[in-house]
Short mmCIF file of C-alpha atoms and ligand atoms in Angstrom, two decimals:
data_model
loop_
_atom_site.label_atom_id
_atom_site.label_comp_id
_atom_site.label_asym_id
_atom_site.label_seq_id
_atom_site.Cartn_x
_atom_site.Cartn_y
_atom_site.Cartn_z
CA MET A 19 0.00 0.00 0.00
CA ALA A 20 1.29 3.48 -0.76
CA LYS A 21 2.36 5.46 2.25
CA ALA A 22 -0.07 8.26 3.08
CA ALA A 23 1.36 11.56 1.86
CA ALA A 24 2.73 13.92 4.48
CA ARG A 25 0.51 16.85 5.30
CA PHE A 26 1.72 20.32 6.36
CA VAL A 27 -0.73 22.64 8.06
CA CYS A 28 -0.31 26.30 8.82
CA GLN A 29 -0.92 26.69 12.52
CA SER A 30 -2.23 30.19 12.09
CA CYS A 31 -4.66 30.02 9.13
CA GLY A 32 -5.12 26.28 8.68
CA ALA A 33 -4.00 26.11 5.05
CA VAL A 34 -2.83 22.64 3.99
CA THR A 35 0.18 22.07 1.72
CA SER A 36 2.10 19.04 0.66
CA LYS A 37 5.50 20.65 1.30
CA TRP A 38 7.06 22.44 4.20
CA SER A 39 7.95 26.06 3.68
CA GLY A 40 9.20 28.81 5.95
CA ARG A 41 6.35 31.13 5.15
CA CYS A 42 2.70 30.22 4.68
CA GLU A 43 1.69 31.04 1.15
CA ALA A 44 -1.91 31.60 2.14
CA CYS A 45 -1.62 34.05 5.01
CA GLY A 46 1.99 35.15 4.81
CA GLU A 47 2.83 34.17 8.38
CA TRP A 48 6.41 33.12 8.97
CA ASN A 49 7.41 29.88 10.59
CA SER A 50 3.87 28.66 11.17
CA VAL A 51 3.80 25.57 8.96
CA ALA A 52 4.10 22.25 10.77
CA GLU A 53 3.75 18.62 9.73
CA GLU A 54 0.63 16.80 10.92
CA ALA A 55 -0.37 13.18 10.73
CA PRO A 56 -2.62 12.68 7.71
CA LEU A 57 -6.30 12.25 8.39
CA SER A 58 -7.44 8.73 7.81
CA GLN A 59 -10.11 9.29 5.21
CA GLY A 60 -9.34 6.20 3.23
CA PRO A 61 -8.37 6.55 -0.42
CA SER A 62 -9.23 10.05 -1.57
CA GLY A 63 -12.26 10.35 -3.83
CA LYS A 64 -13.46 6.90 -2.83
CA THR A 65 -15.44 7.68 0.29
CA LEU A 66 -19.01 6.47 0.29
CA GLY A 67 -21.14 9.41 -0.73
CA GLN A 68 -24.78 10.09 0.02
CA SER A 69 -26.01 9.16 -3.38
CA ARG A 70 -24.53 5.69 -3.59
CA GLY A 71 -25.97 2.35 -2.59
CA ARG A 72 -29.56 1.34 -2.19
CA THR A 73 -31.90 2.08 0.67
CA LEU A 74 -32.40 -0.76 3.07
CA PRO A 75 -35.88 -1.69 4.24
CA LEU A 76 -36.02 -1.12 8.01
CA SER A 77 -38.36 -3.04 10.24
CA ASP A 78 -39.60 -2.81 13.82
CA LEU A 79 -38.19 -4.91 16.59
CA SER A 80 -41.69 -6.26 17.05
CA ALA A 81 -41.85 -7.64 13.51
CA LYS A 82 -42.86 -11.27 13.62
CA GLU A 83 -40.27 -13.64 12.35
CA ALA A 84 -40.48 -17.36 12.84
CA PRO A 85 -37.48 -18.71 14.76
CA PRO A 86 -35.06 -20.42 12.37
CA PRO A 87 -36.08 -24.03 11.85
CA ARG A 88 -33.36 -26.24 13.26
CA THR A 89 -32.38 -29.69 12.24
CA ALA A 90 -31.41 -32.14 14.94
CA CYS A 91 -29.00 -34.91 13.97
CA ARG A 92 -29.98 -37.05 16.96
CA ILE A 93 -26.46 -37.15 18.29
CA ASP A 94 -27.82 -35.45 21.40
CA GLU A 95 -24.49 -34.22 22.68
CA LEU A 96 -23.84 -32.44 19.37
CA ASP A 97 -27.36 -31.07 19.01
CA ARG A 98 -27.32 -29.59 22.48
CA VAL A 99 -23.99 -27.85 21.98
CA LEU A 100 -25.31 -26.34 18.75
CA GLY A 101 -28.17 -24.92 20.79
CA GLY A 102 -30.75 -27.55 19.85
CA GLY A 103 -29.75 -28.48 16.32
CA LEU A 104 -28.22 -26.92 13.25
CA VAL A 105 -29.55 -23.51 12.19
CA PRO A 106 -29.76 -22.88 8.42
CA ALA A 107 -27.40 -20.24 6.99
CA SER A 108 -25.13 -20.47 10.00
CA ALA A 109 -21.36 -20.59 10.00
CA VAL A 110 -19.78 -22.83 12.62
CA LEU A 111 -16.11 -23.10 13.50
CA VAL A 112 -14.91 -26.25 15.22
CA GLY A 113 -11.49 -25.70 16.74
CA GLY A 114 -9.19 -28.09 18.49
CA ASP A 115 -5.70 -29.53 18.71
CA PRO A 116 -4.54 -31.67 15.81
CA GLY A 117 -5.45 -35.31 16.29
CA ILE A 118 -8.08 -34.69 18.94
CA GLY A 119 -10.87 -36.13 16.76
CA LYS A 120 -12.40 -33.21 14.86
CA SER A 121 -12.56 -35.05 11.54
CA THR A 122 -14.05 -38.07 13.25
CA LEU A 123 -16.71 -35.96 14.97
CA LEU A 124 -17.63 -34.12 11.79
CA LEU A 125 -17.78 -37.25 9.69
CA GLN A 126 -20.13 -38.79 12.22
CA GLY A 127 -22.07 -35.50 12.34
CA ALA A 128 -22.22 -35.34 8.54
CA ALA A 129 -23.63 -38.86 8.37
CA ALA A 130 -26.17 -38.13 11.11
CA PHE A 131 -27.37 -34.91 9.46
CA ALA A 132 -27.55 -36.66 6.11
CA ARG A 133 -29.68 -39.40 7.66
CA ALA A 134 -31.87 -36.70 9.21
CA GLY A 135 -32.65 -35.56 5.66
CA LEU A 136 -30.14 -32.80 4.95
CA LYS A 137 -28.08 -32.63 1.79
CA VAL A 138 -24.53 -32.84 3.09
CA VAL A 139 -21.24 -32.19 1.33
CA TYR A 140 -17.96 -33.02 3.05
CA ILE A 141 -14.90 -31.32 1.63
CA SER A 142 -11.56 -32.51 2.86
CA GLY A 143 -8.44 -30.51 2.24
CA GLU A 144 -6.31 -32.75 4.38
CA GLU A 145 -7.13 -36.32 3.56
CA ALA A 146 -7.66 -38.08 0.27
CA SER A 147 -11.21 -39.24 -0.46
CA ALA A 148 -10.05 -42.83 -0.07
CA GLN A 149 -8.87 -42.09 3.46
CA VAL A 150 -12.15 -40.46 4.40
CA ARG A 151 -14.04 -43.38 2.87
CA LEU A 152 -11.90 -45.84 4.80
CA ARG A 153 -12.65 -44.03 8.02
CA ALA A 154 -16.36 -43.94 7.18
CA GLN A 155 -16.25 -47.69 6.67
CA ARG A 156 -14.51 -48.20 9.97
CA LEU A 157 -17.20 -46.12 11.65
CA GLY A 158 -19.96 -48.02 9.82
CA LEU A 159 -21.12 -44.89 8.00
CA GLN A 160 -20.49 -45.93 4.40
CA ASP A 161 -24.22 -46.00 3.61
CA ALA A 162 -24.90 -42.46 4.74
CA PRO A 163 -25.81 -40.19 1.80
CA VAL A 164 -22.85 -37.82 2.20
CA GLN A 165 -21.17 -36.33 -0.87
CA LEU A 166 -17.40 -36.27 -0.66
CA ALA A 167 -14.73 -34.15 -2.37
CA THR A 168 -11.05 -33.45 -1.89
CA GLU A 169 -10.03 -29.92 -2.74
CA THR A 170 -8.13 -26.98 -1.32
CA ASN A 171 -8.82 -24.32 -3.93
CA LEU A 172 -11.53 -22.14 -2.48
CA ARG A 173 -12.73 -20.91 -5.86
CA ASN A 174 -13.44 -24.48 -6.97
CA ILE A 175 -15.09 -25.28 -3.67
CA LEU A 176 -17.41 -22.27 -3.82
CA THR A 177 -18.31 -23.02 -7.44
CA THR A 178 -19.14 -26.61 -6.49
CA LEU A 179 -21.17 -25.57 -3.47
CA ASP A 180 -23.03 -22.94 -5.49
CA GLU A 181 -23.99 -25.58 -8.01
CA HIS A 182 -25.01 -28.28 -5.53
CA ARG A 183 -26.51 -25.99 -2.88
CA PRO A 184 -26.13 -28.42 0.03
CA ASP A 185 -27.93 -27.81 3.33
CA LEU A 186 -24.70 -28.44 5.13
CA ALA A 187 -21.15 -28.08 3.86
CA ILE A 188 -18.26 -29.27 6.01
CA VAL A 189 -14.82 -27.89 5.23
CA ASP A 190 -11.93 -29.75 6.82
CA SER A 191 -9.81 -27.74 7.48
CA ILE A 192 -9.75 -23.96 7.09
CA GLN A 193 -5.93 -24.04 7.34
CA THR A 194 -5.61 -25.97 4.11
CA MET A 195 -7.89 -23.67 2.11
CA TRP A 196 -6.30 -21.48 -0.48
CA ALA A 197 -7.97 -18.40 -1.91
CA ASP A 198 -6.20 -17.48 -5.14
CA ASN A 199 -6.91 -13.77 -4.75
CA VAL A 200 -4.83 -13.59 -1.60
CA ASP A 201 -1.11 -13.51 -2.03
CA SER A 202 0.15 -15.72 0.77
CA ALA A 203 0.63 -19.34 1.71
CA PRO A 204 -2.27 -21.57 2.87
CA GLY A 205 -2.53 -21.55 6.64
CA SER A 206 -1.34 -17.96 6.94
CA VAL A 207 -3.60 -15.62 8.84
CA SER A 208 -4.65 -13.69 5.73
CA GLN A 209 -5.54 -16.91 3.86
CA VAL A 210 -7.46 -18.30 6.83
CA ARG A 211 -9.31 -15.04 7.29
CA ALA A 212 -10.14 -14.70 3.61
CA SER A 213 -11.34 -18.30 3.34
CA ALA A 214 -13.47 -18.03 6.45
CA HIS A 215 -14.95 -14.79 5.18
CA GLU A 216 -15.82 -16.29 1.79
CA LEU A 217 -17.38 -19.38 3.34
CA THR A 218 -19.36 -17.36 5.89
CA THR A 219 -20.63 -15.07 3.16
CA PHE A 220 -21.61 -18.11 1.14
CA ALA A 221 -23.62 -19.42 4.09
CA LYS A 222 -25.45 -16.12 4.58
CA ARG A 223 -26.07 -15.67 0.88
CA THR A 224 -27.41 -19.12 0.07
CA GLY A 225 -28.88 -20.40 3.33
CA SER A 226 -26.52 -23.37 3.49
CA SER A 227 -24.84 -24.02 6.81
CA VAL A 228 -21.08 -24.19 6.73
CA VAL A 229 -18.99 -25.98 9.33
CA MET A 230 -15.28 -25.22 9.26
CA VAL A 231 -12.56 -27.09 11.06
CA GLY A 232 -9.70 -25.10 12.53
CA HIS A 233 -6.55 -26.38 14.17
CA VAL A 234 -5.31 -24.67 17.28
CA THR A 235 -1.88 -25.18 18.66
CA LYS A 236 -1.40 -25.52 22.40
CA ASP A 237 -0.89 -21.79 22.83
CA GLY A 238 -3.81 -20.97 20.54
CA GLN A 239 -1.57 -19.30 17.96
CA ILE A 240 -0.05 -19.77 14.49
CA ALA A 241 -2.99 -21.72 13.13
CA GLY A 242 -5.11 -18.63 13.45
CA PRO A 243 -8.72 -19.76 13.89
CA ARG A 244 -8.87 -17.09 16.61
CA VAL A 245 -8.94 -14.45 13.90
CA VAL A 246 -12.10 -15.95 12.44
CA GLU A 247 -13.98 -16.35 15.70
CA HIS A 248 -15.75 -13.03 15.33
CA MET A 249 -16.86 -13.81 11.77
CA VAL A 250 -18.77 -16.98 12.44
CA ASP A 251 -22.01 -17.53 14.35
CA THR A 252 -20.89 -20.39 16.50
CA VAL A 253 -17.48 -21.38 17.82
CA LEU A 254 -17.08 -24.86 19.24
CA TYR A 255 -13.92 -26.20 20.79
CA PHE A 256 -13.18 -29.87 20.87
CA GLU A 257 -11.02 -30.49 23.90
CA GLY A 258 -9.52 -33.33 25.79
CA GLU A 259 -6.24 -34.79 26.81
CA ARG A 260 -4.78 -37.01 24.12
CA GLY A 261 -4.07 -39.72 26.69
CA HIS A 262 -7.66 -39.78 27.92
CA GLN A 263 -10.51 -41.19 25.94
CA PHE A 264 -12.91 -38.39 26.97
CA ARG A 265 -13.52 -35.54 24.56
CA ILE A 266 -15.49 -32.44 25.33
CA LEU A 267 -17.21 -30.31 22.73
CA ARG A 268 -17.70 -26.86 24.20
CA SER A 269 -19.53 -23.90 22.69
CA VAL A 270 -17.56 -20.75 23.45
CA LYS A 271 -19.73 -18.55 21.28
CA ASN A 272 -23.19 -19.24 19.96
CA ARG A 273 -25.53 -16.73 18.38
CA PHE A 274 -28.33 -19.29 18.44
CA GLY A 275 -28.04 -20.85 21.86
CA PRO A 276 -26.33 -20.82 25.21
CA ALA A 277 -22.56 -20.48 25.25
CA ASP A 278 -20.48 -22.69 27.51
CA GLU A 279 -22.65 -25.70 26.82
CA ILE A 280 -20.71 -28.95 26.71
CA GLY A 281 -21.17 -32.26 24.99
CA VAL A 282 -19.19 -35.20 26.29
CA PHE A 283 -17.88 -37.95 24.05
CA GLU A 284 -15.68 -40.94 24.48
CA MET A 285 -13.18 -41.92 21.78
CA THR A 286 -13.59 -45.62 21.13
CA GLY A 287 -12.33 -47.99 18.48
CA GLY A 288 -15.58 -47.37 16.60
CA GLY A 289 -15.43 -43.58 16.67
CA LEU A 290 -16.88 -41.14 19.15
CA ALA A 291 -19.56 -42.41 21.47
CA GLU A 292 -21.93 -40.13 23.35
CA VAL A 293 -21.61 -39.95 27.10
CA THR A 294 -25.05 -39.24 28.43
CA ASN A 295 -24.15 -39.19 32.10
CA PRO A 296 -20.85 -37.34 32.34
CA SER A 297 -20.84 -37.15 36.14
CA ALA A 298 -20.84 -40.92 36.44
CA LEU A 299 -18.02 -41.07 33.92
CA PHE A 300 -15.84 -38.43 35.55
CA LEU A 301 -16.23 -40.08 38.93
CA SER A 302 -15.90 -43.64 37.67
CA GLU A 303 -12.18 -43.84 38.37
CA ARG A 304 -12.54 -42.57 41.89
CA GLY A 305 -11.58 -45.14 44.47
CA GLU A 306 -11.84 -44.90 48.24
CA PRO A 307 -11.82 -41.31 49.57
CA SER A 308 -8.22 -40.23 49.81
CA PRO A 309 -6.46 -37.07 50.98
CA GLY A 310 -6.45 -34.39 48.32
CA SER A 311 -9.51 -35.68 46.49
CA VAL A 312 -12.69 -33.61 46.54
CA VAL A 313 -15.85 -33.91 44.45
CA PHE A 314 -17.08 -30.63 43.03
CA ALA A 315 -20.71 -30.20 42.00
CA GLY A 316 -20.39 -27.96 38.97
CA ILE A 317 -22.57 -26.62 36.19
CA GLU A 318 -21.38 -26.85 32.59
CA GLY A 319 -23.68 -24.90 30.32
CA THR A 320 -27.16 -25.98 31.30
CA ARG A 321 -26.17 -29.25 32.90
CA PRO A 322 -24.89 -30.16 36.35
CA VAL A 323 -21.65 -32.16 36.21
CA LEU A 324 -19.77 -33.69 39.10
CA VAL A 325 -15.99 -33.79 38.81
CA GLU A 326 -13.16 -34.76 41.07
CA PHE A 327 -10.47 -32.25 42.00
CA GLN A 328 -7.19 -33.82 43.03
CA ALA A 329 -4.46 -31.96 44.87
CA LEU A 330 -0.98 -32.90 45.95
CA VAL A 331 0.99 -30.76 48.37
CA ALA A 332 4.59 -31.72 49.09
CA PRO A 333 7.71 -30.05 50.48
CA THR A 334 9.70 -28.52 47.67
CA PRO A 335 13.38 -29.21 47.03
CA HIS A 336 13.62 -25.91 45.12
CA SER A 337 13.82 -22.35 46.33
CA GLN A 338 10.81 -21.46 44.21
CA PRO A 339 7.92 -23.85 44.94
CA ARG A 340 5.97 -25.22 41.98
CA ARG A 341 2.34 -24.40 41.27
CA SER A 342 1.06 -26.74 38.61
CA VAL A 343 -2.55 -26.87 37.40
CA VAL A 344 -4.32 -29.06 34.88
CA GLY A 345 -7.94 -28.27 34.03
CA TRP A 346 -8.28 -25.11 36.07
CA ASP A 347 -7.07 -21.52 36.05
CA GLY A 348 -3.55 -21.05 37.43
CA SER A 349 -4.09 -17.50 38.60
CA ARG A 350 -7.25 -18.50 40.42
CA LEU A 351 -5.20 -21.15 42.25
CA ALA A 352 -2.69 -18.48 43.28
CA MET A 353 -5.56 -16.40 44.61
CA ILE A 354 -6.94 -19.22 46.72
CA LEU A 355 -3.50 -20.01 48.13
CA ALA A 356 -3.15 -16.34 49.05
CA VAL A 357 -6.56 -16.25 50.75
CA LEU A 358 -5.80 -19.43 52.70
CA GLU A 359 -2.49 -17.95 53.76
CA SER A 360 -3.59 -14.47 54.78
CA ARG A 361 -7.15 -15.07 56.02
CA CYS A 362 -6.79 -18.47 57.62
CA GLY A 363 -3.09 -18.39 58.47
CA ILE A 364 -2.29 -21.59 56.59
CA PRO A 365 1.03 -21.09 54.79
CA PHE A 366 1.91 -22.85 51.55
CA SER A 367 5.39 -21.40 51.20
CA GLY A 368 8.01 -24.09 50.84
CA LEU A 369 5.39 -26.48 49.47
CA ASP A 370 4.89 -27.61 45.89
CA VAL A 371 1.22 -27.57 44.89
CA TYR A 372 -0.25 -29.70 42.10
CA LEU A 373 -3.91 -29.49 41.15
CA ASN A 374 -5.67 -31.68 38.62
CA VAL A 375 -9.23 -32.08 37.38
CA ALA A 376 -9.78 -35.80 36.84
CA GLY A 377 -11.02 -36.99 33.45
CA GLY A 378 -9.60 -34.15 31.36
CA LEU A 379 -12.42 -31.65 31.89
CA ARG A 380 -11.58 -27.95 32.02
CA VAL A 381 -13.47 -26.19 34.79
CA SER A 382 -13.80 -22.42 34.57
CA GLU A 383 -16.47 -21.72 37.18
CA PRO A 384 -15.50 -19.64 40.23
CA ALA A 385 -17.91 -21.93 42.08
CA ALA A 386 -15.07 -24.45 42.20
CA ASP A 387 -13.06 -22.23 44.58
CA LEU A 388 -14.24 -23.98 47.71
CA ALA A 389 -13.63 -27.42 46.23
CA VAL A 390 -10.09 -26.37 45.33
CA ALA A 391 -9.48 -24.98 48.81
CA ALA A 392 -10.85 -28.22 50.29
CA ALA A 393 -8.59 -30.33 48.06
CA LEU A 394 -5.53 -28.25 48.95
CA LEU A 395 -6.22 -28.42 52.67
CA SER A 396 -7.05 -32.08 52.55
CA ALA A 397 -3.76 -32.78 50.77
CA ARG A 398 -1.78 -30.51 53.07
CA GLU A 399 -3.23 -31.96 56.28
CA ASP A 400 -3.30 -35.49 54.88
CA VAL A 401 -6.92 -35.87 55.95
CA SER A 402 -9.65 -37.08 53.60
CA LEU A 403 -12.98 -35.38 53.45
CA PRO A 404 -15.96 -37.36 54.79
CA PRO A 405 -17.06 -39.88 52.13
CA GLU A 406 -20.02 -39.10 49.84
CA THR A 407 -19.50 -35.35 50.14
CA VAL A 408 -19.72 -32.74 47.42
CA VAL A 409 -18.38 -29.20 47.74
CA PHE A 410 -19.08 -25.95 45.91
CA GLY A 411 -18.92 -22.20 46.54
CA GLU A 412 -17.04 -19.10 45.54
CA ILE A 413 -14.34 -17.61 47.77
CA SER A 414 -13.93 -13.85 47.95
CA LEU A 415 -10.64 -12.14 48.75
CA SER A 416 -11.91 -11.35 52.26
CA GLY A 417 -12.22 -15.07 52.94
CA ALA A 418 -16.03 -14.94 52.88
CA LEU A 419 -17.91 -17.62 50.97
CA ARG A 420 -20.31 -16.45 48.30
CA PRO A 421 -23.34 -18.42 47.22
CA VAL A 422 -23.38 -19.57 43.60
CA SER A 423 -26.11 -20.04 41.04
CA GLN A 424 -28.16 -23.19 40.52
CA SER A 425 -27.44 -24.71 43.94
CA GLU A 426 -30.57 -26.80 43.67
CA ASN A 427 -29.51 -28.40 40.38
CA ARG A 428 -26.06 -29.16 41.76
CA LEU A 429 -27.53 -30.81 44.83
CA LYS A 430 -30.02 -32.83 42.79
CA GLU A 431 -27.28 -34.22 40.59
CA ALA A 432 -25.16 -35.07 43.64
CA GLN A 433 -28.08 -36.86 45.21
CA LYS A 434 -28.78 -38.75 42.03
CA LEU A 435 -25.22 -40.08 42.11
CA GLY A 436 -25.49 -41.20 45.70
CA PHE A 437 -23.87 -38.34 47.61
CA SER A 438 -25.34 -37.69 51.02
CA THR A 439 -23.59 -34.54 52.24
CA ALA A 440 -22.88 -31.16 50.67
CA ILE A 441 -20.69 -28.32 51.85
CA LEU A 442 -21.83 -25.00 50.42
CA PRO A 443 -21.95 -21.28 51.27
CA LYS A 444 -24.66 -19.80 53.46
CA GLY A 445 -27.27 -17.67 51.78
CA GLY A 446 -27.74 -19.63 48.56
CA LYS A 447 -31.01 -21.11 47.43
CA PRO A 448 -30.50 -24.82 47.99
CA GLY A 449 -34.24 -25.37 47.50
CA SER A 450 -35.50 -28.77 48.48
CA ALA A 451 -32.34 -30.71 49.16
CA GLY A 452 -34.28 -33.89 49.81
CA ASP A 453 -32.62 -35.98 52.47
CA MET A 454 -29.18 -34.58 51.76
CA LYS A 455 -27.27 -33.20 54.70
CA LEU A 456 -26.20 -29.61 54.06
CA SER A 457 -23.29 -27.91 55.83
CA LEU A 458 -23.74 -24.20 55.27
CA MET A 459 -20.58 -22.15 55.81
CA GLY A 460 -20.25 -18.38 56.11
CA ASP A 461 -16.53 -18.02 55.60
CA LEU A 462 -13.40 -19.94 54.87
CA THR A 463 -12.14 -19.91 58.47
CA THR A 464 -15.33 -21.63 59.67
CA PHE A 465 -14.93 -24.14 56.88
CA VAL A 466 -11.35 -24.91 57.87
CA GLY A 467 -12.31 -25.25 61.53
CA ASP A 468 -15.39 -27.41 60.89
CA VAL A 469 -13.97 -29.72 58.30
CA PHE A 470 -10.34 -29.99 59.23
CA GLY A 471 -10.55 -29.13 62.93
CA ALA A 472 -7.85 -26.52 62.70
CA GLY A 473 -7.89 -22.73 62.71
P1 TYD B 530 -9.04 -37.20 13.80
O1 TYD B 530 -10.51 -37.10 13.71
O2 TYD B 530 -8.30 -37.52 12.55
O3 TYD B 530 -8.40 -35.90 14.44
P2 TYD B 530 -8.34 -34.41 13.88
O4 TYD B 530 -9.20 -34.31 12.68
O5 TYD B 530 -8.81 -33.57 15.03
O6 TYD B 530 -6.90 -34.14 13.59
O7 TYD B 530 -8.76 -38.30 14.93
C1 TYD B 530 -7.51 -38.76 15.12
C2 TYD B 530 -7.40 -39.71 16.29
O8 TYD B 530 -8.58 -40.36 16.66
C3 TYD B 530 -6.42 -40.75 15.90
O9 TYD B 530 -5.31 -40.62 16.75
C4 TYD B 530 -7.09 -42.03 16.08
C5 TYD B 530 -8.33 -41.73 16.86
N1 TYD B 530 -9.49 -42.53 16.45
C6 TYD B 530 -9.97 -43.53 17.28
O10 TYD B 530 -9.44 -43.78 18.37
N2 TYD B 530 -11.06 -44.25 16.89
C7 TYD B 530 -11.67 -44.05 15.70
O11 TYD B 530 -12.65 -44.73 15.39
C8 TYD B 530 -11.15 -43.03 14.84
C9 TYD B 530 -11.79 -42.75 13.50
C10 TYD B 530 -10.08 -42.28 15.25
MG1 MG B 531 -8.56 -33.99 10.71
#
């Protein structure tokens, strides 16, 4: 792009010239001309004038419009994360680490939507058709009416889609797409952005839904799906630890449904299987109650989910103790350690702290604070919590416990899974807790005293 021309303005009369001079030619003042940053008007003579464009029809907010008809694919975990099925003309981005199972999920999704009556096209830029077919056979999906193509040239893809007008087009992956009007390599940010823009525009223009796959690296960079998040309607992340068989599909943005909804899957030899009762699954590996293990009654999206927090606290051989977290926020852990130290007088200096959420789930709720504190204390004191106990509540910097939302749902789920006691903040709305025993705590010091018998 050409550099914007320098602009010299007379400070006394305001005349603009393209050159500096000692005397303003307009008003004759000496030494008044100074350089100013050019105004950003865009290319001169190309601003949008009044007379251009067409007038848009405006309508009231009260105008009646039927809600978009959704199609459910009957993979419940997928439908729920989409907000109750696929909305026509929507653009969906599915992000995730390489090898986590995105192609598997979308192939299964494609087959399910095709069987639900949609016209589905699956475009792979990564694998040859034969590979996709082989996978479909392995998953027992070879009979599903899905149309397959292998291509990376976006122009060809759009031409094909325009001709076939599918209800759902899946593009795997956005990093392999190549728009020939953009002068950079596939996978670069400008290519990814251009391709995502073209595909999103196609969805809006024709009413087809487009699902794009995007790879994210561990630090969420390079691959660049982050730059397309604001373009699309729905952003789903497919998460999970590679070593675990559990996979979590999480909606981080959804214009047509609740964000932060999760769908839980299990990677099996025959593809992804739905997990309809995630709490039972996340707790399935829990043995006898042991020090450092605490069950947290959480809410993921619209669903209650019980997970186990595990903590290990050990004397450090280093001058700088380690703080290591998997599945939770590291800075939140630092905050809880600080509150325990300054409000309850329980020091963690000289101790390594490890915190882990069992099963590979990522918890982001502040409601897990109390469960984390309980796990840390339990590990530090080497005392297990009473068996069949769930914990939840938010901790404030003053050491007070704050009630959290949906206490009743959390308690119901805990009861359903056979828990008999709950530790939660005072002042919430536990509703009818049935025959569950509730320990209501006002602040962290009371909690420490009551549960661990120490001040
Ligand atoms: P894939 O969907 O190719 O990942 P992505 O598209 O996100 O890169 O999945 C790759 C992994 O999934 C691979 O390591 C093998 C595993 N897998 C199974 O365990 N079972 C299966 O039935 C399939 C198809 C894949
Ligand atoms: Mg893939």
